[in-house]
Amino acid sequence: MSAAALDLQSFYPPDFKILGVEETNQEIIIHMHSVSQECSCYKCGSPLIKHHGSHHRNVQDLPILGKRVKLDLQIFDYECTNPTCDPHAVTETFDGFLTYNSRMTERLEEFICILAIETSCEACARILKSMNVKISGDTVIRLLSKRYLSQPKPACGSTIGIDDFAYKKRHSYGTIIVDEKTHDPVAVLDGRDGESLKEWLRQNQHVTTVTRDRASAYAKAVEEVLPDCMQVADRFHLHQNLMDAVNKVLGRTVPATTAVPCETEPIKNKELSTSPMDEGKKNRIYCG
């Protein structure tokens, strides 16, 4: 395939038509306009076909050969004519490519979030700037927060595991709750004093079994909110409880100091030879 045969239109949704392309030393500007004929109202869900107007929007896309890609989009606004819905204008959205009022394509946002999770927000911003993507560390944080809020709430089964972890060792701690069947985290709570755990348990009354460590705060929280819930020590603390019990039993039955008797008489070795002539011979059979 030759370079001239590359069709940019294949990289964009069929609802957009490319009008022209401009290229500078730093960026590539692609002019496009929408060719869709309808959209849906975000309030009532009714299909909309009446155009209210149009507007231009500048959107960043993934860079091409180290150059920033800016999309100059002409997008339609539709008018909701449903009598049961408040009169308002609706800007069309393009699912999987561009969301409402977004300044980046969804594929660029996905790339930014993956890079930020693997590195950090500030490191991600520096790497993207070297790729000619215009972004700041605060924008990366906002994208991650938006992506987190859009995630579906994880389902929680009847058997959970509870443990603490350190945000900063000896300074601040948190509590993590894991579904024991799927091994997926379902909640991360602030603190390890049990107060946040009580609030979470009140919202999840279906829990019947809890595995935990030996922390008394967790035990009291579970017993107070879910008195019929079975509490089980995890494997590590089960072994630790067993060793503590064994040490207590041994401490009561075995004295702290035990006297070891020693031999008073030296062990007598049998004499290998009774003749003084054989003392200097290595082999008394073959030596003459």
PDB file of C-alpha atoms in Angstrom:
ATOM      1  CA  MET A   1       0.000   0.000   0.000  1.00  0.00           C
ATOM      2  CA  SER A   2       1.429   3.389  -0.955  1.00  0.00           C
ATOM      3  CA  ALA A   3       1.471   6.410   1.331  1.00  0.00           C
ATOM      4  CA  ALA A   4      -1.105   8.177  -0.848  1.00  0.00           C
ATOM      5  CA  ALA A   5      -3.547   5.290  -0.392  1.00  0.00           C
ATOM      6  CA  LEU A   6      -3.913   5.883   3.366  1.00  0.00           C
ATOM      7  CA  ASP A   7      -7.495   6.973   4.017  1.00  0.00           C
ATOM      8  CA  LEU A   8      -7.891   9.098   7.151  1.00  0.00           C
ATOM      9  CA  GLN A   9     -11.648   8.677   6.995  1.00  0.00           C
ATOM     10  CA  SER A  10     -11.295   5.037   8.067  1.00  0.00           C
ATOM     11  CA  PHE A  11      -9.879   6.176  11.445  1.00  0.00           C
ATOM     12  CA  TYR A  12     -13.011   8.163  12.339  1.00  0.00           C
ATOM     13  CA  PRO A  13     -16.701   7.306  12.803  1.00  0.00           C
ATOM     14  CA  PRO A  14     -18.979   7.314   9.755  1.00  0.00           C
ATOM     15  CA  ASP A  15     -20.972  10.149  11.372  1.00  0.00           C
ATOM     16  CA  PHE A  16     -18.078  12.497  10.522  1.00  0.00           C
ATOM     17  CA  LYS A  17     -16.910  13.598   7.095  1.00  0.00           C
ATOM     18  CA  ILE A  18     -13.412  15.004   6.589  1.00  0.00           C
ATOM     19  CA  LEU A  19     -13.436  18.355   4.780  1.00  0.00           C
ATOM     20  CA  GLY A  20      -9.716  19.087   4.754  1.00  0.00           C
ATOM     21  CA  VAL A  21      -6.368  18.668   6.502  1.00  0.00           C
ATOM     22  CA  GLU A  22      -3.844  21.329   7.508  1.00  0.00           C
ATOM     23  CA  GLU A  23      -0.306  20.552   8.670  1.00  0.00           C
ATOM     24  CA  THR A  24       2.225  22.727  10.488  1.00  0.00           C
ATOM     25  CA  ASN A  25       5.527  21.999  12.199  1.00  0.00           C
ATOM     26  CA  GLN A  26       3.825  21.184  15.507  1.00  0.00           C
ATOM     27  CA  GLU A  27       0.306  19.994  14.744  1.00  0.00           C
ATOM     28  CA  ILE A  28      -2.110  18.512  12.248  1.00  0.00           C
ATOM     29  CA  ILE A  29      -5.573  20.078  11.991  1.00  0.00           C
ATOM     30  CA  ILE A  30      -8.352  17.931  10.557  1.00  0.00           C
ATOM     31  CA  HIS A  31     -11.566  19.752   9.619  1.00  0.00           C
ATOM     32  CA  MET A  32     -14.691  17.595   9.882  1.00  0.00           C
ATOM     33  CA  HIS A  33     -18.425  18.070  10.120  1.00  0.00           C
ATOM     34  CA  SER A  34     -21.204  15.838  11.340  1.00  0.00           C
ATOM     35  CA  VAL A  35     -23.450  14.053   8.832  1.00  0.00           C
ATOM     36  CA  SER A  36     -25.795  12.455  11.374  1.00  0.00           C
ATOM     37  CA  GLN A  37     -29.514  13.072  11.037  1.00  0.00           C
ATOM     38  CA  GLU A  38     -30.723  12.393  14.565  1.00  0.00           C
ATOM     39  CA  CYS A  39     -29.757  11.942  18.187  1.00  0.00           C
ATOM     40  CA  SER A  40     -31.445  11.150  21.496  1.00  0.00           C
ATOM     41  CA  CYS A  41     -32.469  13.477  24.305  1.00  0.00           C
ATOM     42  CA  TYR A  42     -30.384  12.883  27.410  1.00  0.00           C
ATOM     43  CA  LYS A  43     -33.381  13.702  29.646  1.00  0.00           C
ATOM     44  CA  CYS A  44     -36.349  11.837  28.174  1.00  0.00           C
ATOM     45  CA  GLY A  45     -34.595   9.573  25.657  1.00  0.00           C
ATOM     46  CA  SER A  46     -36.799  10.668  22.750  1.00  0.00           C
ATOM     47  CA  PRO A  47     -35.286  10.613  19.231  1.00  0.00           C
ATOM     48  CA  LEU A  48     -34.565  14.120  17.944  1.00  0.00           C
ATOM     49  CA  ILE A  49     -34.568  15.087  14.263  1.00  0.00           C
ATOM     50  CA  LYS A  50     -35.098  18.864  14.372  1.00  0.00           C
ATOM     51  CA  HIS A  51     -31.895  20.887  14.074  1.00  0.00           C
ATOM     52  CA  HIS A  52     -31.585  23.787  16.471  1.00  0.00           C
ATOM     53  CA  GLY A  53     -28.225  25.026  15.180  1.00  0.00           C
ATOM     54  CA  SER A  54     -24.571  24.038  14.987  1.00  0.00           C
ATOM     55  CA  HIS A  55     -21.292  24.980  16.619  1.00  0.00           C
ATOM     56  CA  HIS A  56     -17.563  24.353  16.265  1.00  0.00           C
ATOM     57  CA  ARG A  57     -15.567  22.389  18.798  1.00  0.00           C
ATOM     58  CA  ASN A  58     -11.811  21.847  18.939  1.00  0.00           C
ATOM     59  CA  VAL A  59     -10.896  18.375  20.166  1.00  0.00           C
ATOM     60  CA  GLN A  60      -7.523  16.719  20.743  1.00  0.00           C
ATOM     61  CA  ASP A  61      -6.880  13.259  19.309  1.00  0.00           C
ATOM     62  CA  LEU A  62      -3.981  10.811  19.518  1.00  0.00           C
ATOM     63  CA  PRO A  63      -0.775  12.294  18.045  1.00  0.00           C
ATOM     64  CA  ILE A  64       0.440  11.287  14.588  1.00  0.00           C
ATOM     65  CA  LEU A  65       4.216  10.906  14.073  1.00  0.00           C
ATOM     66  CA  GLY A  66       4.936  13.121  17.083  1.00  0.00           C
ATOM     67  CA  LYS A  67       2.621  15.921  15.957  1.00  0.00           C
ATOM     68  CA  ARG A  68      -0.376  17.130  17.931  1.00  0.00           C
ATOM     69  CA  VAL A  69      -3.685  16.274  16.235  1.00  0.00           C
ATOM     70  CA  LYS A  70      -6.508  18.776  16.595  1.00  0.00           C
ATOM     71  CA  LEU A  71      -9.975  18.051  15.247  1.00  0.00           C
ATOM     72  CA  ASP A  72     -12.027  21.045  14.125  1.00  0.00           C
ATOM     73  CA  LEU A  73     -15.544  19.641  14.399  1.00  0.00           C
ATOM     74  CA  GLN A  74     -18.821  21.170  13.280  1.00  0.00           C
ATOM     75  CA  ILE A  75     -21.494  19.549  15.435  1.00  0.00           C
ATOM     76  CA  PHE A  76     -25.278  19.935  15.296  1.00  0.00           C
ATOM     77  CA  ASP A  77     -27.562  20.958  18.133  1.00  0.00           C
ATOM     78  CA  TYR A  78     -31.020  19.393  18.228  1.00  0.00           C
ATOM     79  CA  GLU A  79     -34.219  20.681  19.774  1.00  0.00           C
ATOM     80  CA  CYS A  80     -36.318  18.411  21.976  1.00  0.00           C
ATOM     81  CA  THR A  81     -39.975  18.635  20.918  1.00  0.00           C
ATOM     82  CA  ASN A  82     -41.359  16.214  23.506  1.00  0.00           C
ATOM     83  CA  PRO A  83     -44.201  18.089  25.292  1.00  0.00           C
ATOM     84  CA  THR A  84     -43.507  16.264  28.557  1.00  0.00           C
ATOM     85  CA  CYS A  85     -39.860  17.360  28.511  1.00  0.00           C
ATOM     86  CA  ASP A  86     -38.560  20.839  29.235  1.00  0.00           C
ATOM     87  CA  PRO A  87     -37.617  22.754  26.052  1.00  0.00           C
ATOM     88  CA  HIS A  88     -33.877  22.664  25.609  1.00  0.00           C
ATOM     89  CA  ALA A  89     -31.165  22.157  23.007  1.00  0.00           C
ATOM     90  CA  VAL A  90     -29.254  18.879  22.884  1.00  0.00           C
ATOM     91  CA  THR A  91     -25.725  18.602  21.508  1.00  0.00           C
ATOM     92  CA  GLU A  92     -25.186  15.348  19.659  1.00  0.00           C
ATOM     93  CA  THR A  93     -22.743  12.843  21.097  1.00  0.00           C
ATOM     94  CA  PHE A  94     -20.789  10.080  19.420  1.00  0.00           C
ATOM     95  CA  ASP A  95     -20.622   7.023  21.657  1.00  0.00           C
ATOM     96  CA  GLY A  96     -17.204   5.415  21.764  1.00  0.00           C
ATOM     97  CA  PHE A  97     -15.511   8.415  20.156  1.00  0.00           C
ATOM     98  CA  LEU A  98     -16.572  11.691  21.748  1.00  0.00           C
ATOM     99  CA  THR A  99     -18.699  12.425  24.795  1.00  0.00           C
ATOM    100  CA  TYR A 100     -20.747  15.490  25.629  1.00  0.00           C
ATOM    101  CA  ASN A 101     -18.686  18.650  26.218  1.00  0.00           C
ATOM    102  CA  SER A 102     -15.390  16.719  26.025  1.00  0.00           C
ATOM    103  CA  ARG A 103     -12.214  18.301  24.663  1.00  0.00           C
ATOM    104  CA  MET A 104     -10.495  14.975  23.982  1.00  0.00           C
ATOM    105  CA  THR A 105     -11.494  11.873  22.099  1.00  0.00           C
ATOM    106  CA  GLU A 106     -12.271   8.823  24.200  1.00  0.00           C
ATOM    107  CA  ARG A 107      -9.298   6.907  22.806  1.00  0.00           C
ATOM    108  CA  LEU A 108      -6.937   9.688  23.892  1.00  0.00           C
ATOM    109  CA  GLU A 109      -8.516   9.744  27.366  1.00  0.00           C
ATOM    110  CA  GLU A 110      -8.121   5.962  27.580  1.00  0.00           C
ATOM    111  CA  PHE A 111      -4.430   6.201  26.673  1.00  0.00           C
ATOM    112  CA  ILE A 112      -3.867   8.970  29.242  1.00  0.00           C
ATOM    113  CA  CYS A 113      -5.541   6.989  32.043  1.00  0.00           C
ATOM    114  CA  ILE A 114      -3.528   3.836  31.297  1.00  0.00           C
ATOM    115  CA  LEU A 115      -0.268   5.807  31.229  1.00  0.00           C
ATOM    116  CA  ALA A 116      -1.131   7.636  34.468  1.00  0.00           C
ATOM    117  CA  ILE A 117      -1.910   4.387  36.302  1.00  0.00           C
ATOM    118  CA  GLU A 118       1.376   2.835  35.183  1.00  0.00           C
ATOM    119  CA  THR A 119       3.450   5.925  36.103  1.00  0.00           C
ATOM    120  CA  SER A 120       1.939   8.908  37.952  1.00  0.00           C
ATOM    121  CA  CYS A 121      -0.114  11.950  37.049  1.00  0.00           C
ATOM    122  CA  GLU A 122       2.821  14.352  36.813  1.00  0.00           C
ATOM    123  CA  ALA A 123       5.046  11.829  35.015  1.00  0.00           C
ATOM    124  CA  CYS A 124       2.197  11.092  32.619  1.00  0.00           C
ATOM    125  CA  ALA A 125       1.810  14.804  31.834  1.00  0.00           C
ATOM    126  CA  ARG A 126       5.549  15.153  31.143  1.00  0.00           C
ATOM    127  CA  ILE A 127       5.575  12.136  28.828  1.00  0.00           C
ATOM    128  CA  LEU A 128       2.526  13.397  26.943  1.00  0.00           C
ATOM    129  CA  LYS A 129       4.063  16.839  26.511  1.00  0.00           C
ATOM    130  CA  SER A 130       7.069  15.194  24.869  1.00  0.00           C
ATOM    131  CA  MET A 131       4.560  13.583  22.483  1.00  0.00           C
ATOM    132  CA  ASN A 132       3.036  17.020  21.717  1.00  0.00           C
ATOM    133  CA  VAL A 133      -0.166  16.341  23.658  1.00  0.00           C
ATOM    134  CA  LYS A 134      -1.308  19.487  25.437  1.00  0.00           C
ATOM    135  CA  ILE A 135      -2.193  18.495  29.000  1.00  0.00           C
ATOM    136  CA  SER A 136      -1.365  19.191  32.655  1.00  0.00           C
ATOM    137  CA  GLY A 137      -1.112  17.039  35.752  1.00  0.00           C
ATOM    138  CA  ASP A 138      -4.395  18.451  37.113  1.00  0.00           C
ATOM    139  CA  THR A 139      -6.174  17.453  33.908  1.00  0.00           C
ATOM    140  CA  VAL A 140      -4.844  13.912  34.278  1.00  0.00           C
ATOM    141  CA  ILE A 141      -6.260  13.787  37.821  1.00  0.00           C
ATOM    142  CA  ARG A 142      -9.654  14.996  36.576  1.00  0.00           C
ATOM    143  CA  LEU A 143      -9.700  12.345  33.854  1.00  0.00           C
ATOM    144  CA  LEU A 144      -8.888   9.614  36.372  1.00  0.00           C
ATOM    145  CA  SER A 145     -11.593  10.876  38.740  1.00  0.00           C
ATOM    146  CA  LYS A 146     -14.151  10.958  35.931  1.00  0.00           C
ATOM    147  CA  ARG A 147     -13.181   7.443  34.855  1.00  0.00           C
ATOM    148  CA  TYR A 148     -13.460   6.208  38.454  1.00  0.00           C
ATOM    149  CA  LEU A 149     -16.922   7.726  38.955  1.00  0.00           C
ATOM    150  CA  SER A 150     -18.154   6.172  35.706  1.00  0.00           C
ATOM    151  CA  GLN A 151     -17.166   2.664  36.803  1.00  0.00           C
ATOM    152  CA  PRO A 152     -20.046   0.393  37.847  1.00  0.00           C
ATOM    153  CA  LYS A 153     -20.330  -0.292  41.556  1.00  0.00           C
ATOM    154  CA  PRO A 154     -18.636  -3.638  42.285  1.00  0.00           C
ATOM    155  CA  ALA A 155     -20.928  -6.392  43.479  1.00  0.00           C
ATOM    156  CA  CYS A 156     -20.309  -7.795  46.939  1.00  0.00           C
ATOM    157  CA  GLY A 157     -21.060 -11.390  47.918  1.00  0.00           C
ATOM    158  CA  SER A 158     -21.987 -12.795  51.303  1.00  0.00           C
ATOM    159  CA  THR A 159     -18.380 -13.679  52.222  1.00  0.00           C
ATOM    160  CA  ILE A 160     -15.853 -10.866  52.557  1.00  0.00           C
ATOM    161  CA  GLY A 161     -12.331 -10.355  53.837  1.00  0.00           C
ATOM    162  CA  ILE A 162     -11.271  -7.299  55.848  1.00  0.00           C
ATOM    163  CA  ASP A 163      -7.738  -6.050  56.429  1.00  0.00           C
ATOM    164  CA  ASP A 164      -5.898  -2.803  57.031  1.00  0.00           C
ATOM    165  CA  PHE A 165      -3.171  -1.180  54.949  1.00  0.00           C
ATOM    166  CA  ALA A 166      -0.917   1.854  55.250  1.00  0.00           C
ATOM    167  CA  TYR A 167      -1.256   4.955  53.105  1.00  0.00           C
ATOM    168  CA  LYS A 168       1.893   6.118  54.886  1.00  0.00           C
ATOM    169  CA  LYS A 169       3.487   3.767  57.398  1.00  0.00           C
ATOM    170  CA  ARG A 170       3.022   4.829  61.054  1.00  0.00           C
ATOM    171  CA  HIS A 171       0.980   7.863  59.940  1.00  0.00           C
ATOM    172  CA  SER A 172      -2.254   7.067  58.083  1.00  0.00           C
ATOM    173  CA  TYR A 173      -4.065   3.791  57.483  1.00  0.00           C
ATOM    174  CA  GLY A 174      -7.085   2.517  55.609  1.00  0.00           C
ATOM    175  CA  THR A 175      -9.333  -0.536  55.412  1.00  0.00           C
ATOM    176  CA  ILE A 176      -9.819  -2.714  52.338  1.00  0.00           C
ATOM    177  CA  ILE A 177     -12.742  -5.087  51.802  1.00  0.00           C
ATOM    178  CA  VAL A 178     -12.404  -7.979  49.336  1.00  0.00           C
ATOM    179  CA  ASP A 179     -14.964 -10.426  47.993  1.00  0.00           C
ATOM    180  CA  GLU A 180     -13.652 -13.854  49.001  1.00  0.00           C
ATOM    181  CA  LYS A 181     -15.231 -15.659  46.037  1.00  0.00           C
ATOM    182  CA  THR A 182     -14.087 -13.363  43.226  1.00  0.00           C
ATOM    183  CA  HIS A 183     -10.987 -12.016  45.053  1.00  0.00           C
ATOM    184  CA  ASP A 184     -11.892  -8.530  43.794  1.00  0.00           C
ATOM    185  CA  PRO A 185     -11.738  -5.441  46.043  1.00  0.00           C
ATOM    186  CA  VAL A 186     -15.191  -4.013  46.657  1.00  0.00           C
ATOM    187  CA  ALA A 187     -14.448  -1.059  48.955  1.00  0.00           C
ATOM    188  CA  VAL A 188     -11.577   1.019  50.313  1.00  0.00           C
ATOM    189  CA  LEU A 189     -12.378   2.858  53.556  1.00  0.00           C
ATOM    190  CA  ASP A 190     -10.525   5.543  55.480  1.00  0.00           C
ATOM    191  CA  GLY A 191      -9.122   4.656  58.883  1.00  0.00           C
ATOM    192  CA  ARG A 192      -8.886   1.361  60.707  1.00  0.00           C
ATOM    193  CA  ASP A 193     -10.765   2.191  63.907  1.00  0.00           C
ATOM    194  CA  GLY A 194     -13.905   0.415  62.706  1.00  0.00           C
ATOM    195  CA  GLU A 195     -16.195   3.450  62.358  1.00  0.00           C
ATOM    196  CA  SER A 196     -16.106   3.531  58.556  1.00  0.00           C
ATOM    197  CA  LEU A 197     -16.517  -0.261  58.543  1.00  0.00           C
ATOM    198  CA  LYS A 198     -19.706   0.026  60.613  1.00  0.00           C
ATOM    199  CA  GLU A 199     -21.212   2.435  58.089  1.00  0.00           C
ATOM    200  CA  TRP A 200     -20.314   0.117  55.211  1.00  0.00           C
ATOM    201  CA  LEU A 201     -21.774  -2.941  56.965  1.00  0.00           C
ATOM    202  CA  ARG A 202     -25.058  -1.112  57.601  1.00  0.00           C
ATOM    203  CA  GLN A 203     -25.378  -0.697  53.829  1.00  0.00           C
ATOM    204  CA  ASN A 204     -24.495  -4.362  53.182  1.00  0.00           C
ATOM    205  CA  GLN A 205     -26.653  -6.366  55.573  1.00  0.00           C
ATOM    206  CA  HIS A 206     -26.439  -9.465  53.338  1.00  0.00           C
ATOM    207  CA  VAL A 207     -22.911 -10.304  54.547  1.00  0.00           C
ATOM    208  CA  THR A 208     -22.894 -13.595  56.479  1.00  0.00           C
ATOM    209  CA  THR A 209     -19.189 -14.457  56.823  1.00  0.00           C
ATOM    210  CA  VAL A 210     -16.190 -12.213  57.515  1.00  0.00           C
ATOM    211  CA  THR A 211     -12.534 -13.213  57.471  1.00  0.00           C
ATOM    212  CA  ARG A 212     -10.309 -10.773  59.314  1.00  0.00           C
ATOM    213  CA  ASP A 213      -7.136 -10.374  61.324  1.00  0.00           C
ATOM    214  CA  ARG A 214      -6.980 -10.192  65.109  1.00  0.00           C
ATOM    215  CA  ALA A 215      -7.779  -6.476  65.314  1.00  0.00           C
ATOM    216  CA  SER A 216     -10.356  -5.885  68.031  1.00  0.00           C
ATOM    217  CA  ALA A 217     -11.796  -2.829  66.231  1.00  0.00           C
ATOM    218  CA  TYR A 218     -12.958  -4.936  63.284  1.00  0.00           C
ATOM    219  CA  ALA A 219     -14.342  -7.648  65.577  1.00  0.00           C
ATOM    220  CA  LYS A 220     -16.372  -5.131  67.587  1.00  0.00           C
ATOM    221  CA  ALA A 221     -17.679  -3.425  64.432  1.00  0.00           C
ATOM    222  CA  VAL A 222     -18.905  -6.687  62.907  1.00  0.00           C
ATOM    223  CA  GLU A 223     -20.398  -7.889  66.197  1.00  0.00           C
ATOM    224  CA  GLU A 224     -22.236  -4.603  66.717  1.00  0.00           C
ATOM    225  CA  VAL A 225     -23.742  -4.254  63.223  1.00  0.00           C
ATOM    226  CA  LEU A 226     -24.083  -7.934  62.239  1.00  0.00           C
ATOM    227  CA  PRO A 227     -24.313  -9.968  65.460  1.00  0.00           C
ATOM    228  CA  ASP A 228     -25.248 -13.177  63.572  1.00  0.00           C
ATOM    229  CA  CYS A 229     -22.317 -12.907  61.166  1.00  0.00           C
ATOM    230  CA  MET A 230     -19.644 -15.613  61.391  1.00  0.00           C
ATOM    231  CA  GLN A 231     -16.133 -14.241  61.974  1.00  0.00           C
ATOM    232  CA  VAL A 232     -13.198 -16.353  60.805  1.00  0.00           C
ATOM    233  CA  ALA A 233      -9.492 -15.686  61.310  1.00  0.00           C
ATOM    234  CA  ASP A 234      -7.500 -15.676  58.093  1.00  0.00           C
ATOM    235  CA  ARG A 235      -4.804 -18.277  57.420  1.00  0.00           C
ATOM    236  CA  PHE A 236      -1.862 -16.258  58.718  1.00  0.00           C
ATOM    237  CA  HIS A 237      -3.562 -15.322  61.987  1.00  0.00           C
ATOM    238  CA  LEU A 238      -4.979 -18.835  62.358  1.00  0.00           C
ATOM    239  CA  HIS A 239      -1.420 -20.180  62.356  1.00  0.00           C
ATOM    240  CA  GLN A 240      -0.350 -17.384  64.677  1.00  0.00           C
ATOM    241  CA  ASN A 241      -3.152 -18.198  67.123  1.00  0.00           C
ATOM    242  CA  LEU A 242      -2.140 -21.874  67.037  1.00  0.00           C
ATOM    243  CA  MET A 243       1.511 -21.046  67.780  1.00  0.00           C
ATOM    244  CA  ASP A 244       0.502 -18.761  70.653  1.00  0.00           C
ATOM    245  CA  ALA A 245      -1.664 -21.513  72.145  1.00  0.00           C
ATOM    246  CA  VAL A 246       1.139 -24.088  71.810  1.00  0.00           C
ATOM    247  CA  ASN A 247       3.630 -21.716  73.450  1.00  0.00           C
ATOM    248  CA  LYS A 248       1.262 -21.121  76.371  1.00  0.00           C
ATOM    249  CA  VAL A 249       0.777 -24.864  76.932  1.00  0.00           C
ATOM    250  CA  LEU A 250       4.497 -25.553  76.731  1.00  0.00           C
ATOM    251  CA  GLY A 251       5.195 -22.660  79.076  1.00  0.00           C
ATOM    252  CA  ARG A 252       2.931 -24.158  81.737  1.00  0.00           C
ATOM    253  CA  THR A 253       4.188 -27.755  81.453  1.00  0.00           C
ATOM    254  CA  VAL A 254       7.855 -27.439  80.519  1.00  0.00           C
ATOM    255  CA  PRO A 255      10.130 -25.660  83.036  1.00  0.00           C
ATOM    256  CA  ALA A 256      11.981 -22.604  81.888  1.00  0.00           C
ATOM    257  CA  THR A 257      15.387 -24.228  82.559  1.00  0.00           C
ATOM    258  CA  THR A 258      16.185 -27.913  82.090  1.00  0.00           C
ATOM    259  CA  ALA A 259      19.322 -29.530  83.543  1.00  0.00           C
ATOM    260  CA  VAL A 260      21.245 -31.706  81.092  1.00  0.00           C
ATOM    261  CA  PRO A 261      23.378 -34.406  82.870  1.00  0.00           C
ATOM    262  CA  CYS A 262      26.973 -34.780  81.747  1.00  0.00           C
ATOM    263  CA  GLU A 263      29.279 -37.877  81.898  1.00  0.00           C
ATOM    264  CA  THR A 264      31.776 -37.845  84.796  1.00  0.00           C
ATOM    265  CA  GLU A 265      33.918 -40.750  83.578  1.00  0.00           C
ATOM    266  CA  PRO A 266      35.793 -40.608  80.259  1.00  0.00           C
ATOM    267  CA  ILE A 267      34.866 -43.147  77.635  1.00  0.00           C
ATOM    268  CA  LYS A 268      37.489 -45.956  77.485  1.00  0.00           C
ATOM    269  CA  ASN A 269      38.569 -46.945  74.002  1.00  0.00           C
ATOM    270  CA  LYS A 270      39.716 -50.467  73.309  1.00  0.00           C
ATOM    271  CA  GLU A 271      43.366 -50.873  72.534  1.00  0.00           C
ATOM    272  CA  LEU A 272      43.933 -51.665  68.876  1.00  0.00           C
ATOM    273  CA  SER A 273      47.299 -53.392  69.466  1.00  0.00           C
ATOM    274  CA  THR A 274      48.873 -55.024  72.505  1.00  0.00           C
ATOM    275  CA  SER A 275      52.369 -55.338  71.042  1.00  0.00           C
ATOM    276  CA  PRO A 276      54.738 -52.362  71.259  1.00  0.00           C
ATOM    277  CA  MET A 277      56.344 -53.513  67.973  1.00  0.00           C
ATOM    278  CA  ASP A 278      53.105 -52.868  66.066  1.00  0.00           C
ATOM    279  CA  GLU A 279      52.700 -49.223  67.123  1.00  0.00           C
ATOM    280  CA  GLY A 280      54.873 -47.852  64.291  1.00  0.00           C
ATOM    281  CA  LYS A 281      53.519 -50.054  61.509  1.00  0.00           C
ATOM    282  CA  LYS A 282      50.794 -48.807  59.183  1.00  0.00           C
ATOM    283  CA  ASN A 283      49.719 -52.323  58.199  1.00  0.00           C
ATOM    284  CA  ARG A 284      50.773 -55.024  60.604  1.00  0.00           C
ATOM    285  CA  ILE A 285      49.682 -57.836  58.270  1.00  0.00           C
ATOM    286  CA  TYR A 286      51.675 -57.035  55.119  1.00  0.00           C
ATOM    287  CA  CYS A 287      54.624 -55.197  56.621  1.00  0.00           C
ATOM    288  CA  GLY A 288      57.528 -57.510  57.659  1.00  0.00           C
TER     289      GLY A 288
END
